[in-house]
Amino acid sequence: MLLINITAAIFALYGLGFVFAPAQLALLITDAAPATATALTDMRATYGGMSVGVGIVLFVLSSKAETIRLGLLAVLLLMVGMGGGRLVGLIIDGAENQIMYVYLALEVVASVAAWLLLSRNKPLSV
């Protein structure tokens, strides 16, 4: 399924970027970089390693016909969670750059696409 694979690839590539260049990516995306070794290590683990793991899980879910719907549900939940958290942040904190709005728009588009794909097929049974 194309939507799952695109989402998986983005998570995996984003994660690899944060594993190997956390300060540079943080600076590019948020205009600030972690200032301590502990913060960099945590960024490598959380933004990096966890994102790579999410990408791999999505690739696995997209690889078999019987898990495609679960993969779509995972994309939906991930994007709603990220978009919801980002929206709360934008409301409470505002944004100093436009990247946050671009990310929010992409999260909304991916959420809607996953929801539409899930809604046109049979119900998900777990």
CSV table of C-alpha atoms in Angstrom, one decimal:
chain,number,residue,atom,x,y,z
A,1,MET,CA,0.0,0.0,0.0
A,2,LEU,CA,1.5,3.2,-1.2
A,3,LEU,CA,0.4,5.5,1.7
A,4,ILE,CA,1.9,3.1,4.3
A,5,ASN,CA,5.2,2.8,2.4
A,6,ILE,CA,5.5,6.5,1.9
A,7,THR,CA,4.9,7.1,5.6
A,8,ALA,CA,7.3,4.3,6.5
A,9,ALA,CA,10.0,5.7,4.3
A,10,ILE,CA,9.6,9.2,5.8
A,11,PHE,CA,9.8,7.9,9.4
A,12,ALA,CA,12.8,5.7,8.6
A,13,LEU,CA,14.7,8.5,6.7
A,14,TYR,CA,13.8,11.1,9.3
A,15,GLY,CA,14.9,8.7,12.0
A,16,LEU,CA,18.3,8.0,10.4
A,17,GLY,CA,18.8,11.7,10.0
A,18,PHE,CA,18.3,12.2,13.7
A,19,VAL,CA,20.5,9.2,14.6
A,20,PHE,CA,23.4,10.6,12.6
A,21,ALA,CA,22.9,14.4,12.6
A,22,PRO,CA,20.6,15.4,15.5
A,23,ALA,CA,21.9,18.8,16.1
A,24,GLN,CA,21.9,19.8,12.4
A,25,LEU,CA,18.3,18.6,11.9
A,26,ALA,CA,17.0,20.1,15.1
A,27,LEU,CA,18.5,23.4,14.1
A,28,LEU,CA,17.0,23.2,10.6
A,29,ILE,CA,13.5,22.2,11.9
A,30,THR,CA,13.2,24.1,15.1
A,31,ASP,CA,15.9,26.8,14.9
A,32,ALA,CA,17.6,25.4,18.0
A,33,ALA,CA,19.9,22.5,18.8
A,34,PRO,CA,20.3,20.5,22.0
A,35,ALA,CA,23.1,21.9,24.1
A,36,THR,CA,24.3,18.9,26.0
A,37,ALA,CA,25.5,15.4,25.2
A,38,THR,CA,22.6,13.9,27.1
A,39,ALA,CA,20.1,15.9,25.1
A,40,LEU,CA,21.7,14.8,21.8
A,41,THR,CA,21.7,11.2,22.9
A,42,ASP,CA,18.1,11.4,23.8
A,43,MET,CA,17.3,13.0,20.5
A,44,ARG,CA,19.2,10.3,18.7
A,45,ALA,CA,17.1,7.7,20.6
A,46,THR,CA,13.7,9.3,20.5
A,47,TYR,CA,13.6,11.2,17.2
A,48,GLY,CA,16.1,8.8,15.6
A,49,GLY,CA,15.8,5.3,16.8
A,50,MET,CA,12.1,5.3,17.6
A,51,SER,CA,11.3,6.9,14.2
A,52,VAL,CA,13.4,4.2,12.4
A,53,GLY,CA,11.5,1.6,14.4
A,54,VAL,CA,8.1,3.0,13.5
A,55,GLY,CA,9.2,3.1,9.8
A,56,ILE,CA,10.2,-0.6,10.0
A,57,VAL,CA,6.9,-1.6,11.7
A,58,LEU,CA,5.0,0.2,8.9
A,59,PHE,CA,7.1,-1.5,6.2
A,60,VAL,CA,6.3,-4.9,7.8
A,61,LEU,CA,2.6,-4.1,8.0
A,62,SER,CA,2.5,-3.1,4.4
A,63,SER,CA,4.3,-6.3,3.2
A,64,LYS,CA,1.3,-8.6,3.7
A,65,ALA,CA,-2.2,-8.3,2.4
A,66,GLU,CA,-3.7,-9.4,5.8
A,67,THR,CA,-1.9,-6.5,7.7
A,68,ILE,CA,-2.5,-3.6,5.2
A,69,ARG,CA,-5.6,-2.4,7.1
A,70,LEU,CA,-3.7,-2.5,10.4
A,71,GLY,CA,-0.9,-0.5,8.7
A,72,LEU,CA,-3.5,2.1,7.6
A,73,LEU,CA,-4.8,2.2,11.1
A,74,ALA,CA,-1.3,2.7,12.4
A,75,VAL,CA,-0.7,5.6,9.9
A,76,LEU,CA,-4.0,7.2,11.0
A,77,LEU,CA,-3.2,6.9,14.7
A,78,LEU,CA,0.3,8.2,14.3
A,79,MET,CA,-0.7,11.1,12.2
A,80,VAL,CA,-3.6,12.1,14.4
A,81,GLY,CA,-1.4,11.8,17.4
A,82,MET,CA,1.4,13.9,15.9
A,83,GLY,CA,-1.0,16.4,14.4
A,84,GLY,CA,-2.9,16.7,17.6
A,85,GLY,CA,0.2,17.3,19.6
A,86,ARG,CA,1.5,19.8,17.1
A,87,LEU,CA,-1.8,21.7,17.1
A,88,VAL,CA,-1.8,21.9,20.9
A,89,GLY,CA,1.8,23.2,20.7
A,90,LEU,CA,0.9,25.8,18.0
A,91,ILE,CA,-2.0,27.0,20.1
A,92,ILE,CA,-0.1,27.2,23.4
A,93,ASP,CA,3.4,28.1,22.1
A,94,GLY,CA,2.9,29.5,18.6
A,95,ALA,CA,5.5,28.9,16.0
A,96,GLU,CA,8.6,30.7,15.1
A,97,ASN,CA,8.9,29.2,11.6
A,98,GLN,CA,6.6,27.9,9.0
A,99,ILE,CA,7.9,24.3,9.1
A,100,MET,CA,5.4,23.5,11.9
A,101,TYR,CA,2.5,24.5,9.7
A,102,VAL,CA,3.8,22.4,6.8
A,103,TYR,CA,4.2,19.4,9.1
A,104,LEU,CA,0.7,19.9,10.5
A,105,ALA,CA,-0.8,20.1,6.9
A,106,LEU,CA,1.0,16.9,5.9
A,107,GLU,CA,-0.2,15.2,9.1
A,108,VAL,CA,-3.8,16.2,8.3
A,109,VAL,CA,-3.5,15.1,4.7
A,110,ALA,CA,-2.1,11.7,5.7
A,111,SER,CA,-4.7,11.3,8.4
A,112,VAL,CA,-7.5,12.0,6.0
A,113,ALA,CA,-6.0,9.7,3.3
A,114,ALA,CA,-5.7,6.8,5.8
A,115,TRP,CA,-9.2,7.4,7.1
A,116,LEU,CA,-10.6,7.4,3.6
A,117,LEU,CA,-8.8,4.2,2.6
A,118,LEU,CA,-9.9,2.5,5.8
A,119,SER,CA,-13.5,3.6,5.4
A,120,ARG,CA,-13.9,2.3,1.9
A,121,ASN,CA,-13.1,-1.3,2.8
A,122,LYS,CA,-14.5,-3.8,5.3
A,123,PRO,CA,-14.2,-3.1,9.0
A,124,LEU,CA,-11.0,-3.8,10.8
A,125,SER,CA,-11.1,-6.8,13.0
A,126,VAL,CA,-8.4,-7.3,15.6
